[in-house]
Short mmCIF file of C-alpha atoms in Angstrom, two decimals:
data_model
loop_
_atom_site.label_atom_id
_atom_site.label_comp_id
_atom_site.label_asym_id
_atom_site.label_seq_id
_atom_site.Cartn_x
_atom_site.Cartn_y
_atom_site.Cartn_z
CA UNK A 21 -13.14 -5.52 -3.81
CA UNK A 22 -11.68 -3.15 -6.26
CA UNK A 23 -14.89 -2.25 -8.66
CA UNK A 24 -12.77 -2.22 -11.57
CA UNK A 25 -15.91 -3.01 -13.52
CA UNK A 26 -19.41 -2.92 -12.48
CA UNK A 27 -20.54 -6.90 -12.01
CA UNK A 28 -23.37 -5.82 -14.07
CA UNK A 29 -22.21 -4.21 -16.93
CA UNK A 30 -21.95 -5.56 -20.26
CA UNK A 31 -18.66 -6.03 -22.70
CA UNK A 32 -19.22 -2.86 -24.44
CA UNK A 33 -19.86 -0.91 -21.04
CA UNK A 34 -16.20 -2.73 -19.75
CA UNK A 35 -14.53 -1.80 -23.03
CA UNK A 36 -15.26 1.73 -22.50
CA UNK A 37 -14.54 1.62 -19.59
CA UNK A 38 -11.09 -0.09 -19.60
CA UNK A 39 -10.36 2.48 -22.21
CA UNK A 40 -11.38 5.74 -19.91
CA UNK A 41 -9.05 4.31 -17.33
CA UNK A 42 -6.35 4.03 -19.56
CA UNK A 43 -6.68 7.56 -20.60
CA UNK A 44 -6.58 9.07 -17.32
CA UNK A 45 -3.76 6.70 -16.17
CA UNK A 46 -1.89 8.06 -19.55
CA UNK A 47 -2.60 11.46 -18.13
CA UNK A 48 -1.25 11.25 -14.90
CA UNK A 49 1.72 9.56 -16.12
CA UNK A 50 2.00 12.73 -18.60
CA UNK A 51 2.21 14.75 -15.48
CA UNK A 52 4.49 12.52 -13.62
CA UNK A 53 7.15 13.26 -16.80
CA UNK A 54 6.21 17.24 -16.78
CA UNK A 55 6.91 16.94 -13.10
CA UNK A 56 9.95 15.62 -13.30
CA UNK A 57 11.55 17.10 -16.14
CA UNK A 58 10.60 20.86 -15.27
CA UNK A 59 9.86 21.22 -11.40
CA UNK A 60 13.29 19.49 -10.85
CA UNK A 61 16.06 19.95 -13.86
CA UNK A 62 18.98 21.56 -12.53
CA UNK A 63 18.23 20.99 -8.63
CA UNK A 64 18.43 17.83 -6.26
CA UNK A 65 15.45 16.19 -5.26
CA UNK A 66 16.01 16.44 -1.60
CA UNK A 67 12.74 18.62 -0.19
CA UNK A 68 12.43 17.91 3.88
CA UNK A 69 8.84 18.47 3.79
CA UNK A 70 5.67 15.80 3.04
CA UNK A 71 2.67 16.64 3.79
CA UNK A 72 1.76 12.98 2.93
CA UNK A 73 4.05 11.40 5.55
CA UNK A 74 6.27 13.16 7.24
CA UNK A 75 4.39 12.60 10.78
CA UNK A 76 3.91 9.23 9.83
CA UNK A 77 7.55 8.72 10.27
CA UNK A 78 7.82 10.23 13.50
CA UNK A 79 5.02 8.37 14.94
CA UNK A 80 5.87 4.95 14.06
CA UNK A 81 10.08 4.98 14.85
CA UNK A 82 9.47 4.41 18.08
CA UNK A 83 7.21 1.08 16.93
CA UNK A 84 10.13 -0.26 15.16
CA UNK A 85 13.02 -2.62 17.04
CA UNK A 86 16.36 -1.06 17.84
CA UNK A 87 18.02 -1.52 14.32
CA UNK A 88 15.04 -0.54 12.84
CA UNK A 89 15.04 2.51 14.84
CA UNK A 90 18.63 3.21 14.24
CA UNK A 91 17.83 2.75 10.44
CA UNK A 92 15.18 5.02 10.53
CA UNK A 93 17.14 7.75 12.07
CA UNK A 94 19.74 7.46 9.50
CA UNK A 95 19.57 9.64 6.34
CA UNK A 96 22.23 8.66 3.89
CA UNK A 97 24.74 7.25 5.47
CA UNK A 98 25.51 4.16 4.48
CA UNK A 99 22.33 2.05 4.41
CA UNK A 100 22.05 -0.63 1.79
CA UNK A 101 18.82 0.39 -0.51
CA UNK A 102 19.27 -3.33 -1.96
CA UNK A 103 17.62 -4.62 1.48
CA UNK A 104 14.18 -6.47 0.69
CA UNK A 105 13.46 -6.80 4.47
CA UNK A 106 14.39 -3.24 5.22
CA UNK A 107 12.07 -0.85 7.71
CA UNK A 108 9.12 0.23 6.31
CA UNK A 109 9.33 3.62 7.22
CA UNK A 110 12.96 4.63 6.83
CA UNK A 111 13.26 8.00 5.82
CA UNK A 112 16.04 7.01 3.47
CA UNK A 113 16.71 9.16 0.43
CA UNK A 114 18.01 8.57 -2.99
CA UNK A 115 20.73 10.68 -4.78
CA UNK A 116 19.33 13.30 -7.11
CA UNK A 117 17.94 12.06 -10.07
CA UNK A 118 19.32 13.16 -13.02
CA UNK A 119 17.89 16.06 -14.70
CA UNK A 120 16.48 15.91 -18.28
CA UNK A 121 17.76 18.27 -20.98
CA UNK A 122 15.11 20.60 -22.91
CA UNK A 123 13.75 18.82 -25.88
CA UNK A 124 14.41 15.51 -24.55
CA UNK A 125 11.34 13.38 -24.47
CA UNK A 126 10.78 11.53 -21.58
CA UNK A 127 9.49 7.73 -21.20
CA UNK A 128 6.36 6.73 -19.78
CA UNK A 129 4.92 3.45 -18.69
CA UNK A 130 1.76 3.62 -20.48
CA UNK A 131 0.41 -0.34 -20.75
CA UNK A 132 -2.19 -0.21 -23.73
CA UNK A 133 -3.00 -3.61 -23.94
CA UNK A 134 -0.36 -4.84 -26.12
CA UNK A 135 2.19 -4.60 -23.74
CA UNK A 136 3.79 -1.40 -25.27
CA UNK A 137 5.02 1.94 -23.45
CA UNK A 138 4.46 5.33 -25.08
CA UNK A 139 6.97 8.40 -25.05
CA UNK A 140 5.92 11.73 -24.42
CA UNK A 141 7.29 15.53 -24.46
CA UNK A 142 6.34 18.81 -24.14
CA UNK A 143 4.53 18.93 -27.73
CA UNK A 144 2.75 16.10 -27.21
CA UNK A 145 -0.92 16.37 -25.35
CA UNK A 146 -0.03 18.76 -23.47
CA UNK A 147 -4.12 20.14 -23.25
CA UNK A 148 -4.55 16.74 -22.09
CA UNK A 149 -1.55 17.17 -19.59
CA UNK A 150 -2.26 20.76 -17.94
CA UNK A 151 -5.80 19.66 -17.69
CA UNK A 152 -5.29 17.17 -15.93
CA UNK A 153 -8.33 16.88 -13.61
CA UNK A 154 -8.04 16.30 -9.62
CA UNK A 155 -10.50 14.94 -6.98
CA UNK A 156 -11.23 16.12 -3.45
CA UNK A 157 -10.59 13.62 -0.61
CA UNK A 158 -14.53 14.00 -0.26
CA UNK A 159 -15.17 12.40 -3.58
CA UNK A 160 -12.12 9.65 -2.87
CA UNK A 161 -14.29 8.52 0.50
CA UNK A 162 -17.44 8.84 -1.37
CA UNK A 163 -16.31 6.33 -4.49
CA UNK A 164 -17.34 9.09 -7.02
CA UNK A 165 -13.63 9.19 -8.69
CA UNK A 166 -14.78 7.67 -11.69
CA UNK A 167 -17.72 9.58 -12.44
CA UNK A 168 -16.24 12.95 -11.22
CA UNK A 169 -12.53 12.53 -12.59
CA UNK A 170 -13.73 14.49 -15.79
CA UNK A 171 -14.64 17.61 -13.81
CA UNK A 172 -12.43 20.88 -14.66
CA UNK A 173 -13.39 22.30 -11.40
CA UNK A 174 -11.68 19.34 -9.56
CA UNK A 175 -8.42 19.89 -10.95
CA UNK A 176 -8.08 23.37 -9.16
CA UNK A 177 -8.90 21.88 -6.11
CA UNK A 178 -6.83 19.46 -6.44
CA UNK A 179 -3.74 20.88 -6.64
CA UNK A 180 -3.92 22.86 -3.69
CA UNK A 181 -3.04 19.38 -1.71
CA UNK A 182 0.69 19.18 -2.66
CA UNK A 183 3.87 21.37 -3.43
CA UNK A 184 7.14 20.50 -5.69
CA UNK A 185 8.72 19.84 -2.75
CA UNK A 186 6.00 17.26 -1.51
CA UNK A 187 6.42 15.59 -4.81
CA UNK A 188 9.87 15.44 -5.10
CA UNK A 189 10.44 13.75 -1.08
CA UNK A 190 7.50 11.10 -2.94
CA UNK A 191 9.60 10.30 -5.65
CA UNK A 192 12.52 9.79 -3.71
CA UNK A 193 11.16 7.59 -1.37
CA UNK A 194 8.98 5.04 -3.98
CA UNK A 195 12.47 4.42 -5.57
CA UNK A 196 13.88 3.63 -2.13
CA UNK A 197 11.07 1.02 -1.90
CA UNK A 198 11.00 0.10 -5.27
CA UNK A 199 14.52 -1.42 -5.65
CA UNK A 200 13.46 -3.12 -2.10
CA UNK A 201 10.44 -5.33 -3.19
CA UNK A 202 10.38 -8.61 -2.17
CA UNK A 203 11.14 -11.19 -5.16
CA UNK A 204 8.94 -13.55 -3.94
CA UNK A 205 6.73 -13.11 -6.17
CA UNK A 206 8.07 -14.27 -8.84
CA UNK A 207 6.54 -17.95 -9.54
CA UNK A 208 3.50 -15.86 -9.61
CA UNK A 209 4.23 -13.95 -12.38
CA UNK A 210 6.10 -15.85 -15.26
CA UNK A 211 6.04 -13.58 -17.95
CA UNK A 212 7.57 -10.73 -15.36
CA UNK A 213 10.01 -13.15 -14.66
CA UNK A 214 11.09 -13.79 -17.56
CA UNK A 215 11.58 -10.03 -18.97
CA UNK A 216 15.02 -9.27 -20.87
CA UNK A 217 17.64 -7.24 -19.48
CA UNK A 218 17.56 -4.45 -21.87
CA UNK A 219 13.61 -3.94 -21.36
CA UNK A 220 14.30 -3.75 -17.95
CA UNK A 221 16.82 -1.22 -18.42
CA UNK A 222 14.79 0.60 -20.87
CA UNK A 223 11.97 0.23 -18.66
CA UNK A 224 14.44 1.76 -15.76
CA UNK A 225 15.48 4.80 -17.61
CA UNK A 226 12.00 5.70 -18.55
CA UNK A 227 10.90 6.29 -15.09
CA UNK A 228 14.24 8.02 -13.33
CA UNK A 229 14.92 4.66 -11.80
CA UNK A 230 18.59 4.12 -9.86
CA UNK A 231 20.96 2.48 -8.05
CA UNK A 232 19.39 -0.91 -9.55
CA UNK A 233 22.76 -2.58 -11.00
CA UNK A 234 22.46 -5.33 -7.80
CA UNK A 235 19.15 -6.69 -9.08
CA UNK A 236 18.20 -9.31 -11.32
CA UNK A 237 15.79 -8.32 -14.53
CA UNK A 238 13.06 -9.15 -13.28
CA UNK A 239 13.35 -7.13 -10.09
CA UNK A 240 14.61 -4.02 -12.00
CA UNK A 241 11.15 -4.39 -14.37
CA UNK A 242 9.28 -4.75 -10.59
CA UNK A 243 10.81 -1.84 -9.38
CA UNK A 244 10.05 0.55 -12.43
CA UNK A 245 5.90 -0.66 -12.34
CA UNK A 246 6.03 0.39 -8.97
CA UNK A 247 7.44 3.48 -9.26
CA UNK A 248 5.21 4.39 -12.48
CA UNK A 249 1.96 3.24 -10.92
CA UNK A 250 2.85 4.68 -6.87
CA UNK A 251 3.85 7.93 -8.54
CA UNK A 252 0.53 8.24 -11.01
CA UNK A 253 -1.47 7.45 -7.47
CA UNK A 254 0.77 10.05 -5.61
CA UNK A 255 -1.19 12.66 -8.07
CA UNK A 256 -4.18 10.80 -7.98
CA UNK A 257 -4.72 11.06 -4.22
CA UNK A 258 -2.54 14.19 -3.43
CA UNK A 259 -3.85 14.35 -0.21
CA UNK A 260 -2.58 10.71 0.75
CA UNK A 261 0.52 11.17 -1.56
CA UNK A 262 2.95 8.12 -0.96
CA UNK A 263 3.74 7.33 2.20
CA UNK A 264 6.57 3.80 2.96
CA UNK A 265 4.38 0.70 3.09
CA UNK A 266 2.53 1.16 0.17
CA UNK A 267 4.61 -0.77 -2.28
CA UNK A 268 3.81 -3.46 0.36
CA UNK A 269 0.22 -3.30 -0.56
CA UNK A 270 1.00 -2.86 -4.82
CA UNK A 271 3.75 -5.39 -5.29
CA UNK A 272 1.30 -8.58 -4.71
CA UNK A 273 -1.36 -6.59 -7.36
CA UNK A 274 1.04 -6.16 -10.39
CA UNK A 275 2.69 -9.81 -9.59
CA UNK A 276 -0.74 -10.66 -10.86
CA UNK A 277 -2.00 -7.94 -13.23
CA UNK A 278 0.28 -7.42 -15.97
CA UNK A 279 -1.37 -4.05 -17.29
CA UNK A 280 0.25 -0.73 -15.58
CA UNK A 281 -3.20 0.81 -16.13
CA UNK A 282 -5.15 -2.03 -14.79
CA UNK A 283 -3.11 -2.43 -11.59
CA UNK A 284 -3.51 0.90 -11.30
CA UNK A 285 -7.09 1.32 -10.82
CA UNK A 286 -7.40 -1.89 -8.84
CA UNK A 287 -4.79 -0.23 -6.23
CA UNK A 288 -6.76 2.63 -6.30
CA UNK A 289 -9.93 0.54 -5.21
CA UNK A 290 -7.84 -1.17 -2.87
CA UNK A 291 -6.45 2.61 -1.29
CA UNK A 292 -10.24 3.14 -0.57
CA UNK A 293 -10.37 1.07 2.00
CA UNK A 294 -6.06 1.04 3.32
CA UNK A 295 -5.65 5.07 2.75
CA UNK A 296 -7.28 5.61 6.59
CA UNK A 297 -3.89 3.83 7.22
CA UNK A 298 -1.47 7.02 6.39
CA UNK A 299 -3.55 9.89 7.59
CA UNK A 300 -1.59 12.49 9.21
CA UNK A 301 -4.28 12.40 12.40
CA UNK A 302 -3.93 8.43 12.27
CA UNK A 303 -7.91 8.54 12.98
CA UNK A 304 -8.18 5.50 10.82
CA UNK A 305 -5.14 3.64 12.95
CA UNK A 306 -6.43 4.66 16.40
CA UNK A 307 -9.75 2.67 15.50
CA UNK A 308 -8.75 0.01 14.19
CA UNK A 309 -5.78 -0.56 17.42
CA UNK A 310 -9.00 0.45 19.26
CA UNK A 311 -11.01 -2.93 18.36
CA UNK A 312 -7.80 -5.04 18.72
CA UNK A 313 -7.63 -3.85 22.33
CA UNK A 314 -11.00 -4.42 22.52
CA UNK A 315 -11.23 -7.99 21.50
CA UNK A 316 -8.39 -9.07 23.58
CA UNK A 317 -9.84 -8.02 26.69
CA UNK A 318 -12.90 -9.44 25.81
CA UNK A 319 -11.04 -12.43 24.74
CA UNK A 320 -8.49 -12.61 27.56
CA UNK A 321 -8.68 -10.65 30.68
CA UNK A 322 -5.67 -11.98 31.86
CA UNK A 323 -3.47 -11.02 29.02
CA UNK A 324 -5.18 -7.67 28.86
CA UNK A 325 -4.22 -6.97 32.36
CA UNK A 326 -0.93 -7.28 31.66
CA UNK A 327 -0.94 -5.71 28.83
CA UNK A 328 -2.45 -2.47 30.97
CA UNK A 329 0.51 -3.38 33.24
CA UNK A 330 3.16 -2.90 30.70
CA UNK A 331 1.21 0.13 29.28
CA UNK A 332 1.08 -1.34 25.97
CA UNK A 333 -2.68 -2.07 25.92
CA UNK A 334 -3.32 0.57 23.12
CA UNK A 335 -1.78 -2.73 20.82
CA UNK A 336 0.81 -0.05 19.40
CA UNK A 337 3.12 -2.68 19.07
CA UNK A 338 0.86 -4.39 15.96
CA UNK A 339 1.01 -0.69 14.26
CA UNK A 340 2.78 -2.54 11.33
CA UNK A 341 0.43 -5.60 11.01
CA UNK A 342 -2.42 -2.88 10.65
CA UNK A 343 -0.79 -0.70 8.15
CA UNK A 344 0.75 -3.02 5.36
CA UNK A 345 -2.36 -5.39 6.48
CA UNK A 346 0.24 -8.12 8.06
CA UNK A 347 2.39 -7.99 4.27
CA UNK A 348 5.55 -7.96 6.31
CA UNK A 349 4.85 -10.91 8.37
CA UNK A 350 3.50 -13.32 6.11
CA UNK A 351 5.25 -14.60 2.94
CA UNK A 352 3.57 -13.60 -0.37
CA UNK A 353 1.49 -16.70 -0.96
CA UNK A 354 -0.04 -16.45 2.75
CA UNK A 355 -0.73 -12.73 1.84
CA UNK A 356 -2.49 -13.51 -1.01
CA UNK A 357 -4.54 -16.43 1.09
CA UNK A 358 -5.41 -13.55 3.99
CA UNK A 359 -6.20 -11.11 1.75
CA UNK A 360 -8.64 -13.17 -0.98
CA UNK A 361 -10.43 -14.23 2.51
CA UNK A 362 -10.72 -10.70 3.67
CA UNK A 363 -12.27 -9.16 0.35
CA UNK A 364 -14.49 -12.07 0.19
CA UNK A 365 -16.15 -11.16 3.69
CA UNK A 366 -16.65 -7.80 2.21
CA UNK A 367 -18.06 -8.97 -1.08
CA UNK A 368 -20.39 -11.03 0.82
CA UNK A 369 -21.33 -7.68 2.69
CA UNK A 370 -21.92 -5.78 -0.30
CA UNK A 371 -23.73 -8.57 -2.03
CA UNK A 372 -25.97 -8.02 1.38
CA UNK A 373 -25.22 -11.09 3.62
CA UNK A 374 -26.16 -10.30 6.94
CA UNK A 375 -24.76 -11.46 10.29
CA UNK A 376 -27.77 -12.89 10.56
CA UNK A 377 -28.34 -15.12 7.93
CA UNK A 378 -24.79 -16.43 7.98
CA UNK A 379 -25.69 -18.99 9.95
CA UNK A 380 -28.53 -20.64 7.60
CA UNK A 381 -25.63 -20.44 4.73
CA UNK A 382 -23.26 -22.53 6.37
CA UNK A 383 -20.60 -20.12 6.49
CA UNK A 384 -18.24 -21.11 9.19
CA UNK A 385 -18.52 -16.93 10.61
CA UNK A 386 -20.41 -13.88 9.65
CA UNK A 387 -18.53 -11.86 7.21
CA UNK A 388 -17.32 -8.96 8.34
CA UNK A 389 -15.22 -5.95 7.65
CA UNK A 390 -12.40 -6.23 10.45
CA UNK A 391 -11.05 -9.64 9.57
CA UNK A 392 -7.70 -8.46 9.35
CA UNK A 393 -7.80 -6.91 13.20
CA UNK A 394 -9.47 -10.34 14.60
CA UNK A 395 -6.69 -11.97 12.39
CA UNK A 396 -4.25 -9.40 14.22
CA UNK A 397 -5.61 -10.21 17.52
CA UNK A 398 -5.66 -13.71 17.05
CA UNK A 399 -2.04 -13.52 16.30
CA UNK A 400 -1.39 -11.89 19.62
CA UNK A 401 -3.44 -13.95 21.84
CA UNK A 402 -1.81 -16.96 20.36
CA UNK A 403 1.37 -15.87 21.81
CA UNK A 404 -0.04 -14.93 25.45
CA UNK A 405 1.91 -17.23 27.19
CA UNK A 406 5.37 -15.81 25.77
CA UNK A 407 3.71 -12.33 26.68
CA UNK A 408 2.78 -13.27 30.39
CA UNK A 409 5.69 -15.15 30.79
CA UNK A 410 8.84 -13.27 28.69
CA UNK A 411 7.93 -9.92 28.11
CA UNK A 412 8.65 -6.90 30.70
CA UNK A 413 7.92 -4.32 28.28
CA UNK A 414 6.53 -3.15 25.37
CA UNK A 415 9.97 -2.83 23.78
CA UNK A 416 10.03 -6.71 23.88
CA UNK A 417 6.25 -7.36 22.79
CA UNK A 418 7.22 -5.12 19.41
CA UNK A 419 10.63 -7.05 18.94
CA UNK A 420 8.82 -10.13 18.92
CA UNK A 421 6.21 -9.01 16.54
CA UNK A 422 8.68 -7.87 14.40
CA UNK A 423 10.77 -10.98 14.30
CA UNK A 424 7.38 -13.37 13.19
CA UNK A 425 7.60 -12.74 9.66
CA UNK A 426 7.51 -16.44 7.92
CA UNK A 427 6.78 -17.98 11.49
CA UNK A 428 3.16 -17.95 11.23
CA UNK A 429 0.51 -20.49 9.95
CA UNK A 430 -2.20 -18.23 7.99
CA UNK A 431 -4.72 -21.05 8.17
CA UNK A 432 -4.93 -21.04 11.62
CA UNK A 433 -4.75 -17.81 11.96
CA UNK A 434 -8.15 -17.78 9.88
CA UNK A 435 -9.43 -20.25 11.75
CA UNK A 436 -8.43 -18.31 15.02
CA UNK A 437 -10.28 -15.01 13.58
CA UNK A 438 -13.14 -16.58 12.56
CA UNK A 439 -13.96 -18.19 15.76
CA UNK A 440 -13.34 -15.15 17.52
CA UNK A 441 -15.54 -13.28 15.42
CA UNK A 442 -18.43 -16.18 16.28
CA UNK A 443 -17.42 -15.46 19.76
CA UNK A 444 -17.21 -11.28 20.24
CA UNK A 445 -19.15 -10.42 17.19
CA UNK A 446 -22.45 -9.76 19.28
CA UNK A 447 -20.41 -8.03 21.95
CA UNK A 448 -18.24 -5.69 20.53
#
């Protein structure tokens, strides 16, 4: 799914490659540090704005259950930043980070290959640095980043998507998340796992990182990859920015890719198809809910009916699922399971496997781009008799979504998408 190399190309064309992405990862890490140390030394990172995600929060609170809610409408006051299961969108905020002093060079996670970081300050590339080139949210749709990164003209454009202050809320919230990752990923990554304490705390103080003294290591090393690489993309896609939920979707990539650079650009490729997710307009969201509410009714009249009944046939309650692409609900291994079975029905679709011919192949359903909302549907018709039988309100239908995560059994929940993708596929 992610294109990080053309299936075509040959070692030499990869090796270039791999070696222009780690340039322009370097780069936006460069301005990550410039960002830091000058927009901010002296004043508190506290902006109220984001232009990223600031109506995503008010839109989903009222998704949430009652402690999430209450959590959400909290700033400061008391919340434990520790929390791995915490809300997704909580609003939280970090104390200041510490400002750097002039002359001081400042740390970046720069993976080269050889697993070493590079240091950086004001004498060092900065051409490279204030050059830095942008790309429209045209070109992001359009999967020209690569061969338009190099443009000058971008960069201008570019920067016209975010302020300091926009930056600054981002920064604060990705180390909210960061210190919050799940460690369940662990067994999947044994050489993460088993990083010393002082490279974590080096690692740690190279990107601004704080209140991290509860965690083990290995989660301190976790937390400082995602805030290098969800920062870098922050600049990448200024228009998106960083929005809560989107360490959900890069903690299970750099559990398995242990190059910042590389797990960079394969996030990027996977933000191609999830950035729809944290649009201001939620045009992407209201879609996808759209097809949910779709397939249930054509899937279960009944259920729908009462759904209508208790207003809640819109399917906002599964707003989560459909965001962070059912992370929070499944443990990590089941992620990985739903998620390797949804890119491979959209590899099959690139590689040109038609509905049509999936038959002939053997392939238990046509592939098809909306597994995860038949998956997401599946889930909720599975529980139709609770629905019909417990739940009054929509209030209720949320709390229960909310309180699935580690309850459910991917595999059948494949097996439930799939057949009603056989089923609706003609009809919808």
């Amino acid at each position: 799914m992610f294109s990080f190399y053309d299936l075509n190309s040959t070692k030499e064309e990869r090796d270039s490659a791999k070696t222009q992405n780690r340039k322009h990862y370097r780069n936006l890490r460069r301005r990550c540090c410039r960002l830091l140390r000058h927009s901010y030394s002296g004043a508190s990172l506290k902006g109220n704005g984001n232009s990223g995600s600031g109506g995503f929060f008010s839109q989903v609170s009222d998704t949430l259950d009652s402690d999430d809610i209450s959590s959400s409408r909290t700033s400061n006051d008391g919340d434990n930043p520790s929390d791995s299961d915490g809300p997704i969108w909580d609003p939280e905020v970090l104390p200041s980070v510490t400002p750097f002093e002039d002359g001081e060079k400042i740390g970046l996670i720069c993976e080269d290959g050889s697993g070493a970081s590079s240091e950086c300050s004001d004498s060092e590339s900065s051409e490279d640095v204030d050059n830095l080139p942008f790309v429209t949210a045209e070109e992001y749709e359009a999967n020209e980043l690569d061969e338009n990164i190099s443009s000058p003209s971008k960069a201008e454009s570019g920067m016209n998507f975010y302020s300091s202050e926009d930056f600054a809320t981002w920064q604060r919230i990705i180390r909210v998340d960061a210190v919050r990752a799940n460690p369940e990923w662990i067994v999947h990554s044994p050489s993460q796992a088993a990083v010393t304490e002082a490279k974590a705390k080096q690692q740690a103080e190279k990107v601004g990182l704080k209140e991290y003294d509860h965690l083990e290591p290995c989660m301190i090393y976790h937390a400082t990859r995602l805030v290098s690489i969800l920062e870098a993309y922050a600049l990448y896609d200024p228009e998106t920015g960083y929005c809560q939920g989107m360490s959900d979707l890069l903690s299970p990539i750099i559990s398995v890719i242990e190059d910042d650079h590389e797990a960079f650009w394969c996030f990027v490729g996977f933000m191609r198809k999830a950035r729809h997710n944290f649009r201001l307009d939620e045009v992407g969201i209201r879609r996808q809910l759209d097809l949910i509410s779709k397939i249930i009714k054509c899937k279960d009249s009944h259920l729908y009916r009462h759904l209508e009944n208790l207003q809640a046939e819109d399917c906002f309650f599964v707003y989560r699922m459909v965001v962070v692409l059912f992370r929070r609900e499944l443990t990590f291994e089941q992620t990985l399971c739903l998620w390797e079975v949804m890119w491979a029905d959209q590899a099959a679709i690139r590689a040109g496997i038609s509905k049509s011919a999936w038959g002939k192949m053997r392939i238990r359903a046509p592939p098809t781009e909306d597994l995860l909302l038949y998956a997401i549907a599946a889930c909720v018709l599975q529980r139709r008799k609770l629905i019909l039988e417990k739940h009054n309100s929509m209030d209720e239908i949320i709390r229960d979504c909310n309180n699935m995560a580690g309850n459910l059994d991917v595999w059948k929940l494949l097996d439930d998408a799939h057949d009603l993708v056989v089923t609706l596929h003609d009809k919808l």
